[in-house]
Short mmCIF file of C-alpha atoms and ligand atoms in Angstrom, two decimals:
data_model
loop_
_atom_site.label_atom_id
_atom_site.label_comp_id
_atom_site.label_asym_id
_atom_site.label_seq_id
_atom_site.Cartn_x
_atom_site.Cartn_y
_atom_site.Cartn_z
CA MET A 1 -1.21 6.79 -42.24
CA ALA A 2 0.62 7.32 -38.87
CA GLU A 3 -2.67 8.70 -37.35
CA LEU A 4 -4.50 5.49 -38.40
CA ASN A 5 -1.71 3.34 -36.84
CA ILE A 6 -2.06 5.05 -33.43
CA LYS A 7 -5.84 4.64 -33.51
CA GLU A 8 -5.46 1.02 -34.61
CA LEU A 9 -2.79 0.40 -31.96
CA GLU A 10 -5.09 1.88 -29.27
CA ARG A 11 -8.00 -0.22 -30.54
CA ARG A 12 -5.93 -3.40 -30.40
CA PHE A 13 -4.59 -2.44 -26.95
CA GLN A 14 -8.07 -1.90 -25.51
CA GLU A 15 -9.26 -5.13 -27.18
CA LYS A 16 -6.52 -7.05 -25.31
CA ILE A 17 -7.59 -5.35 -22.04
CA ASP A 18 -11.27 -6.16 -22.70
CA ASN A 19 -10.29 -9.81 -23.38
CA ASP A 20 -8.42 -9.95 -20.04
CA GLN A 21 -5.09 -10.46 -21.81
CA LYS A 22 -2.04 -9.26 -19.87
CA ILE A 23 -0.04 -6.29 -21.18
CA GLU A 24 3.68 -7.13 -21.00
CA PRO A 25 6.67 -4.73 -20.91
CA ASN A 26 7.48 -5.09 -24.62
CA ASP A 27 3.86 -4.69 -25.78
CA TRP A 28 2.71 -1.40 -27.30
CA MET A 29 0.82 0.66 -24.71
CA PRO A 30 -0.63 4.20 -24.63
CA GLU A 31 1.83 6.63 -22.92
CA ARG A 32 -0.88 7.54 -20.39
CA TYR A 33 -1.26 3.87 -19.42
CA ARG A 34 2.51 3.60 -18.86
CA LYS A 35 2.59 6.87 -16.89
CA THR A 36 -0.28 6.00 -14.57
CA LEU A 37 1.23 2.58 -13.88
CA ILE A 38 4.59 4.16 -12.98
CA ARG A 39 2.71 6.64 -10.76
CA GLN A 40 0.71 3.97 -8.93
CA ILE A 41 3.39 1.25 -8.68
CA SER A 42 6.13 3.67 -7.56
CA GLN A 43 3.87 5.12 -4.85
CA HIS A 44 2.95 1.59 -3.84
CA ALA A 45 6.67 0.80 -3.52
CA HIS A 46 7.28 4.00 -1.51
CA SER A 47 4.43 2.96 0.80
CA GLU A 48 6.07 -0.42 1.44
CA ILE A 49 9.44 1.16 2.25
CA VAL A 50 8.08 4.01 4.40
CA GLY A 51 5.69 1.47 5.98
CA MET A 52 8.73 -0.25 7.54
CA LEU A 53 9.35 2.76 9.80
CA PRO A 54 6.31 2.74 12.14
CA GLU A 55 6.84 -0.98 12.83
CA GLY A 56 10.64 -0.85 12.85
CA ASN A 57 10.18 1.51 15.79
CA TRP A 58 9.01 -1.44 17.96
CA ILE A 59 11.44 -4.25 16.97
CA THR A 60 13.79 -3.47 19.90
CA ARG A 61 10.83 -3.19 22.29
CA ALA A 62 8.84 -6.30 21.36
CA PRO A 63 7.53 -7.99 24.56
CA ASN A 64 9.27 -11.33 23.87
CA LEU A 65 11.59 -13.12 21.45
CA ARG A 66 8.74 -14.66 19.41
CA ARG A 67 7.04 -11.28 18.85
CA LYS A 68 10.40 -9.74 17.94
CA ALA A 69 11.17 -12.49 15.40
CA VAL A 70 7.70 -12.20 13.83
CA LEU A 71 7.89 -8.38 13.61
CA LEU A 72 11.42 -8.58 12.15
CA ALA A 73 10.20 -11.01 9.49
CA LYS A 74 7.26 -8.74 8.65
CA VAL A 75 9.39 -5.60 8.29
CA GLN A 76 11.86 -7.51 6.11
CA ASP A 77 8.94 -8.68 3.94
CA GLU A 78 7.87 -5.04 3.43
CA ALA A 79 11.37 -4.17 2.21
CA GLY A 80 11.14 -7.02 -0.28
CA HIS A 81 7.74 -5.83 -1.48
CA GLY A 82 9.17 -2.37 -2.05
CA LEU A 83 12.13 -3.66 -4.07
CA TYR A 84 9.83 -5.96 -6.05
CA LEU A 85 7.61 -3.02 -6.95
CA TYR A 86 10.49 -0.69 -7.80
CA SER A 87 11.63 -3.42 -10.23
CA ALA A 88 8.11 -3.46 -11.72
CA THR A 89 8.38 0.31 -12.38
CA GLU A 90 11.70 -0.31 -14.16
CA THR A 91 9.95 -2.67 -16.61
CA LEU A 92 8.01 0.47 -17.66
CA GLY A 93 11.19 2.46 -18.21
CA ALA A 94 11.31 4.27 -14.83
CA ASP A 95 14.77 5.06 -13.43
CA ARG A 96 15.20 3.66 -9.89
CA GLU A 97 17.33 6.57 -8.58
CA GLU A 98 14.89 9.20 -9.93
CA THR A 99 11.93 7.29 -8.48
CA ILE A 100 13.51 7.21 -5.02
CA ASP A 101 14.60 10.86 -5.31
CA ASP A 102 10.95 11.76 -6.03
CA LEU A 103 10.04 10.22 -2.65
CA HIS A 104 12.82 12.05 -0.82
CA SER A 105 12.01 15.41 -2.43
CA GLY A 106 8.35 15.09 -1.41
CA LYS A 107 7.26 15.02 -5.08
CA ALA A 108 5.93 11.44 -4.89
CA LYS A 109 3.22 10.22 -2.52
CA TYR A 110 3.11 7.22 -0.23
CA SER A 111 0.18 5.86 1.75
CA SER A 112 -1.16 8.43 4.24
CA ILE A 113 -1.50 5.79 6.95
CA PHE A 114 2.24 5.71 7.56
CA ASN A 115 2.23 9.31 8.74
CA TYR A 116 0.56 8.30 12.02
CA PRO A 117 2.72 7.45 15.06
CA THR A 118 2.93 3.99 16.63
CA LEU A 119 2.70 4.86 20.32
CA THR A 120 2.23 1.49 22.06
CA TRP A 121 2.86 -2.21 21.39
CA ALA A 122 -0.87 -2.58 20.65
CA ASP A 123 -0.29 -0.41 17.58
CA MET A 124 1.73 -3.32 16.13
CA GLY A 125 -1.44 -5.36 16.41
CA ALA A 126 -3.67 -2.64 14.95
CA VAL A 127 -1.25 -2.01 12.06
CA GLY A 128 -1.04 -5.70 11.15
CA TRP A 129 -4.79 -6.29 11.57
CA LEU A 130 -6.13 -3.06 9.99
CA VAL A 131 -3.39 -1.60 7.76
CA ASP A 132 -2.24 -4.91 6.31
CA GLY A 133 -5.88 -5.99 6.27
CA ALA A 134 -6.69 -2.95 4.12
CA ALA A 135 -3.60 -3.57 2.01
CA ILE A 136 -4.77 -7.15 1.30
CA MET A 137 -8.27 -5.85 0.40
CA ASN A 138 -6.68 -3.50 -2.09
CA GLN A 139 -3.94 -5.83 -3.36
CA VAL A 140 -5.97 -8.99 -4.05
CA PRO A 141 -7.81 -7.34 -6.98
CA LEU A 142 -4.42 -6.05 -8.21
CA CYS A 143 -3.44 -9.72 -8.78
CA ARG A 144 -5.85 -9.40 -11.76
CA CYS A 145 -4.37 -6.09 -12.95
CA SER A 146 -3.93 -5.81 -16.74
CA TYR A 147 -0.19 -5.11 -16.43
CA GLY A 148 1.60 -8.49 -16.19
CA PRO A 149 4.60 -7.68 -13.94
CA TYR A 150 2.41 -5.80 -11.40
CA ALA A 151 -0.21 -8.57 -11.29
CA ARG A 152 2.45 -11.26 -10.79
CA ALA A 153 4.23 -9.22 -8.09
CA MET A 154 0.92 -8.92 -6.24
CA VAL A 155 0.39 -12.70 -6.16
CA ARG A 156 3.55 -13.15 -4.11
CA VAL A 157 3.00 -10.01 -2.01
CA CYS A 158 -0.52 -11.11 -1.05
CA LYS A 159 0.73 -14.46 0.28
CA GLU A 160 3.01 -12.59 2.72
CA GLU A 161 0.37 -9.98 3.58
CA SER A 162 -1.92 -12.72 4.89
CA PHE A 163 0.75 -13.67 7.45
CA HIS A 164 1.13 -9.94 8.31
CA GLN A 165 -2.59 -9.55 8.96
CA ARG A 166 -2.80 -12.78 11.01
CA GLN A 167 0.08 -11.85 13.30
CA GLY A 168 -1.50 -8.42 13.88
CA PHE A 169 -4.87 -9.95 14.74
CA GLU A 170 -3.15 -12.41 17.10
CA ILE A 171 -1.49 -9.51 18.96
CA MET A 172 -4.90 -7.80 19.29
CA MET A 173 -6.50 -11.07 20.49
CA THR A 174 -3.77 -11.59 23.11
CA LEU A 175 -4.21 -8.05 24.45
CA ALA A 176 -8.01 -8.07 24.28
CA LYS A 177 -8.10 -11.33 26.29
CA GLY A 178 -5.40 -10.04 28.68
CA THR A 179 -5.55 -7.69 31.67
CA PRO A 180 -7.95 -4.70 31.63
CA GLU A 181 -4.95 -2.45 30.94
CA GLN A 182 -3.94 -4.58 27.94
CA LYS A 183 -7.51 -4.55 26.58
CA ALA A 184 -7.62 -0.75 27.04
CA MET A 185 -4.34 -0.48 25.08
CA ALA A 186 -5.85 -2.53 22.22
CA GLN A 187 -9.00 -0.36 22.22
CA ASP A 188 -6.87 2.80 22.16
CA ALA A 189 -4.93 1.48 19.13
CA LEU A 190 -8.19 0.64 17.33
CA ASN A 191 -9.50 4.13 18.11
CA ARG A 192 -6.44 5.76 16.53
CA PHE A 193 -6.03 3.50 13.49
CA TRP A 194 -9.63 2.83 12.42
CA TRP A 195 -10.39 5.95 10.39
CA PRO A 196 -6.87 6.42 8.87
CA SER A 197 -7.07 2.76 7.72
CA LEU A 198 -10.34 3.48 5.85
CA MET A 199 -8.62 6.46 4.22
CA MET A 200 -5.99 4.10 2.76
CA PHE A 201 -8.45 3.17 -0.02
CA GLY A 202 -8.24 6.71 -1.40
CA PRO A 203 -10.80 9.52 -1.76
CA PRO A 204 -14.49 8.80 -2.48
CA ASP A 205 -15.05 7.57 -6.04
CA GLU A 206 -16.65 10.87 -7.04
CA ASP A 207 -13.45 12.70 -6.00
CA SER A 208 -11.02 10.15 -7.43
CA LYS A 209 -9.32 11.55 -10.51
CA HIS A 210 -7.86 8.21 -11.62
CA THR A 211 -10.47 5.55 -10.81
CA ALA A 212 -12.62 5.75 -13.96
CA GLN A 213 -9.65 5.41 -16.34
CA SER A 214 -7.90 2.84 -14.12
CA MET A 215 -11.08 0.73 -14.16
CA ALA A 216 -11.35 1.03 -17.98
CA TRP A 217 -7.75 -0.15 -18.29
CA LYS A 218 -8.35 -2.89 -15.67
CA ILE A 219 -5.52 -1.56 -13.51
CA LYS A 220 -8.13 -1.24 -10.78
CA ARG A 221 -10.68 -4.05 -10.63
CA SER A 222 -12.78 -2.47 -7.85
CA THR A 223 -13.29 1.19 -6.96
CA ASN A 224 -12.02 2.92 -3.79
CA ASP A 225 -15.49 2.93 -2.18
CA GLU A 226 -16.22 -0.72 -3.08
CA LEU A 227 -13.00 -1.90 -1.38
CA ARG A 228 -13.56 0.40 1.61
CA GLN A 229 -17.03 -1.08 2.10
CA GLN A 230 -15.63 -4.63 1.89
CA MET A 231 -13.04 -3.71 4.54
CA VAL A 232 -15.72 -2.44 6.92
CA ASP A 233 -17.98 -5.46 6.35
CA ILE A 234 -15.15 -7.93 7.04
CA THR A 235 -13.55 -6.08 9.97
CA VAL A 236 -16.58 -5.21 12.13
CA PRO A 237 -17.27 -8.90 13.07
CA GLN A 238 -13.55 -9.31 13.84
CA ALA A 239 -13.69 -6.38 16.27
CA GLU A 240 -16.75 -7.98 17.90
CA MET A 241 -14.77 -11.24 18.28
CA LEU A 242 -12.05 -9.22 20.03
CA GLY A 243 -14.63 -7.58 22.28
CA LEU A 244 -13.48 -4.17 21.04
CA THR A 245 -15.65 -1.23 19.91
CA ILE A 246 -15.29 0.35 16.47
CA PRO A 247 -14.98 4.14 17.09
CA ASP A 248 -17.92 5.06 14.81
CA LYS A 249 -21.24 5.97 16.46
CA ASP A 250 -23.00 5.77 13.05
CA LEU A 251 -21.89 2.20 12.34
CA LYS A 252 -24.88 -0.07 11.92
CA TRP A 253 -25.90 -3.15 10.00
CA ASN A 254 -28.17 -2.44 7.02
CA GLU A 255 -30.46 -5.45 6.58
CA GLU A 256 -31.47 -4.22 3.12
CA THR A 257 -28.00 -3.84 1.59
CA LYS A 258 -26.53 -6.60 3.80
CA GLN A 259 -23.65 -4.21 4.48
CA TYR A 260 -22.64 -1.91 7.33
CA ASP A 261 -23.55 1.75 7.05
CA PHE A 262 -20.76 3.81 8.56
CA GLY A 263 -20.02 7.40 9.48
CA GLU A 264 -18.50 10.25 7.47
CA ILE A 265 -14.73 10.11 6.90
CA ASP A 266 -12.86 13.34 7.65
CA TRP A 267 -11.52 14.04 4.14
CA ASN A 268 -9.95 17.31 5.32
CA GLU A 269 -7.75 15.25 7.64
CA PHE A 270 -6.93 12.89 4.74
CA TRP A 271 -5.89 15.63 2.29
CA ASN A 272 -4.02 17.46 5.04
CA VAL A 273 -1.94 14.34 5.73
CA VAL A 274 -1.45 13.66 2.00
CA LYS A 275 -0.24 17.26 1.59
CA GLY A 276 2.48 16.64 4.18
CA ASN A 277 0.92 17.95 7.39
CA GLY A 278 0.37 14.63 9.15
CA PRO A 279 1.84 13.86 12.61
CA CYS A 280 4.91 12.04 11.21
CA ASN A 281 5.38 13.17 7.57
CA LYS A 282 8.61 15.10 8.27
CA GLU A 283 10.05 12.33 10.50
CA ARG A 284 9.33 9.67 7.85
CA LEU A 285 11.00 11.56 4.97
CA ASP A 286 13.96 12.57 7.17
CA ALA A 287 14.45 8.90 8.06
CA ARG A 288 14.37 7.84 4.39
CA ARG A 289 16.82 10.59 3.35
CA LYS A 290 19.13 9.61 6.25
CA ALA A 291 18.97 5.94 5.24
CA LYS A 292 20.07 6.87 1.71
CA GLU A 293 22.95 9.00 3.04
CA ASN A 294 24.08 6.30 5.50
CA GLY A 295 23.99 3.69 2.72
CA GLU A 296 26.17 5.72 0.31
CA TRP A 297 29.42 3.97 1.35
CA VAL A 298 27.83 0.53 0.79
CA ARG A 299 26.77 1.47 -2.76
CA GLU A 300 30.24 2.95 -3.46
CA ALA A 301 31.97 -0.21 -2.16
CA ALA A 302 29.68 -2.47 -4.20
CA ASN A 303 30.26 -0.39 -7.36
CA ALA A 304 34.06 -0.38 -6.78
CA TYR A 305 34.03 -4.16 -6.31
CA ALA A 306 31.92 -4.65 -9.45
CA ALA A 307 34.27 -2.40 -11.47
CA LYS A 308 37.30 -4.36 -10.22
CA GLN A 309 35.65 -7.69 -11.14
CA LYS A 310 34.86 -6.31 -14.60
CA MET A 311 38.48 -5.22 -15.09
CA LYS A 312 39.75 -8.63 -13.95
CA LYS A 313 37.46 -10.38 -16.47
CA ALA A 314 38.55 -8.02 -19.27
CA SER A 315 42.30 -8.56 -18.60
N1 3HC B 401 -2.32 8.08 0.69
C1 3HC B 401 -1.67 8.97 -0.11
N2 3HC B 401 -2.15 9.37 -1.33
C2 3HC B 401 -3.31 8.83 -1.73
C3 3HC B 401 -4.03 7.87 -0.97
C4 3HC B 401 -3.48 7.51 0.30
N3 3HC B 401 -4.09 6.63 1.10
N4 3HC B 401 -5.14 7.52 -1.67
C5 3HC B 401 -5.12 8.22 -2.82
N5 3HC B 401 -4.03 9.01 -2.86
C6 3HC B 401 -3.65 9.95 -3.92
C7 3HC B 401 -3.42 9.23 -5.23
O1 3HC B 401 -2.08 8.77 -5.32
C8 3HC B 401 -3.72 10.36 -6.23
O2 3HC B 401 -2.62 11.26 -6.27
P1 3HC B 401 -1.58 11.27 -7.52
O3 3HC B 401 -2.40 11.57 -8.76
O4 3HC B 401 -0.60 12.33 -7.16
O5 3HC B 401 -0.99 9.87 -7.54
C9 3HC B 401 -4.87 11.12 -5.55
O6 3HC B 401 -4.76 10.82 -4.15
C10 3HC B 401 -6.24 10.74 -6.09
O7 3HC B 401 -6.54 9.42 -5.66
P2 3HC B 401 -7.14 8.33 -6.68
O8 3HC B 401 -8.05 7.44 -5.92
O9 3HC B 401 -7.69 9.03 -7.90
O10 3HC B 401 -5.78 7.60 -7.07
P3 3HC B 401 -5.58 6.06 -7.45
O11 3HC B 401 -6.54 5.66 -8.53
O12 3HC B 401 -4.15 5.89 -7.67
O13 3HC B 401 -6.06 5.24 -6.13
C11 3HC B 401 -4.91 3.91 -4.49
C12 3HC B 401 -5.29 5.33 -4.94
C13 3HC B 401 -6.19 3.16 -4.12
C14 3HC B 401 -3.97 4.00 -3.28
C15 3HC B 401 -4.22 3.23 -5.67
O14 3HC B 401 -3.13 4.03 -6.07
C16 3HC B 401 -3.70 1.83 -5.35
O15 3HC B 401 -4.46 0.89 -5.29
N6 3HC B 401 -2.37 1.72 -5.14
C17 3HC B 401 -1.76 0.41 -4.94
C18 3HC B 401 -1.87 -0.03 -3.51
C19 3HC B 401 -1.15 0.89 -2.57
O16 3HC B 401 -0.40 1.74 -2.93
N7 3HC B 401 -1.42 0.71 -1.29
C20 3HC B 401 -0.79 1.58 -0.30
C21 3HC B 401 -0.54 0.83 0.93
S1 3HC B 401 0.70 -0.38 0.71
C22 3HC B 401 0.75 -1.07 2.21
O17 3HC B 401 -0.01 -0.76 3.06
C23 3HC B 401 1.78 -2.10 2.40
C24 3HC B 401 1.51 -2.99 3.58
O18 3HC B 401 2.36 -4.09 3.44
C25 3HC B 401 1.78 -2.33 4.86
#
């Protein structure tokens, strides 16, 4: 009888997915569905939090007060996205402390892009334009994800990401229309961030161990390669508008497919960075571990205050 129930429960679950009904925290769900959501959402949250570091590096060196205020607002938004997504993992039964420890121990992944250094102010433009641009490409379909809390979190996140991408593009436009040195700085940032931004969409579909199942469960609504292609097709005309050159000698418009053909991505570089050997992996994890250590006294004080309030109420 129990065997029949599981099969029936799985049938009903998949029927809800196929009918585009949202799965909510208290609904029955296959353990593997829960696990892969915790995996993806927690790593998404880690990416938001670690993603604050490359940009935080330039807040004190922004060229003027307006740029500083905009960059501050963006970095604060990323923190909020991270906390939002950690909360979404908790609706699936994940423990916040364990999730964060998994990041600090190196057990959990975060987006490879954040292991590249931000060397000049133009990198703030390239990160906003390309990295947040790629994030939007990947997050808009997630607004239609089958898991309710994740889909709803994405609606709000995407609204803020659009501002992130616009402010990045504006920085690139200002530099590209500026002095020859400023334009050269923008081109250098594009050269360094173009290929790592395409890697953000994950390995090619044929090498992606999760895509098929994630598409069947409507966690993913488009595959890694589909979103990567969309990113290229949208971004190439933007680079032309900036008067900058995409660093890909094989990039060319394909009149038949109405898409851009582009060069081979260096997947060895990708996996090397994912495995922890990128330019900034150690620096990023050290910074996150340090932040947790430095924040210990704040958590202790907040817990002591909460305990005192509880005692007051009880007396
Ligand atoms: N960096 C690090 N690891 C990556 C990766 C990347 N760019 N792309 C894929 N991987 C990992 C996957 O996590 C998986 O490893 P795991 O089994 O240990 O989790 C493995 O490589 C195989 O990849 P798959 O394509 O099979 O994995 P997924 O189906 O999970 O697809 C993904 C990867 C497209 C990143 C998907 O997880 C996803 O859409 N995640 C949500 C969006 C997200 O995390 N974006 C990251 C950037 S967030 C950001 O940029 C914030 C912005 O505000 C700055």
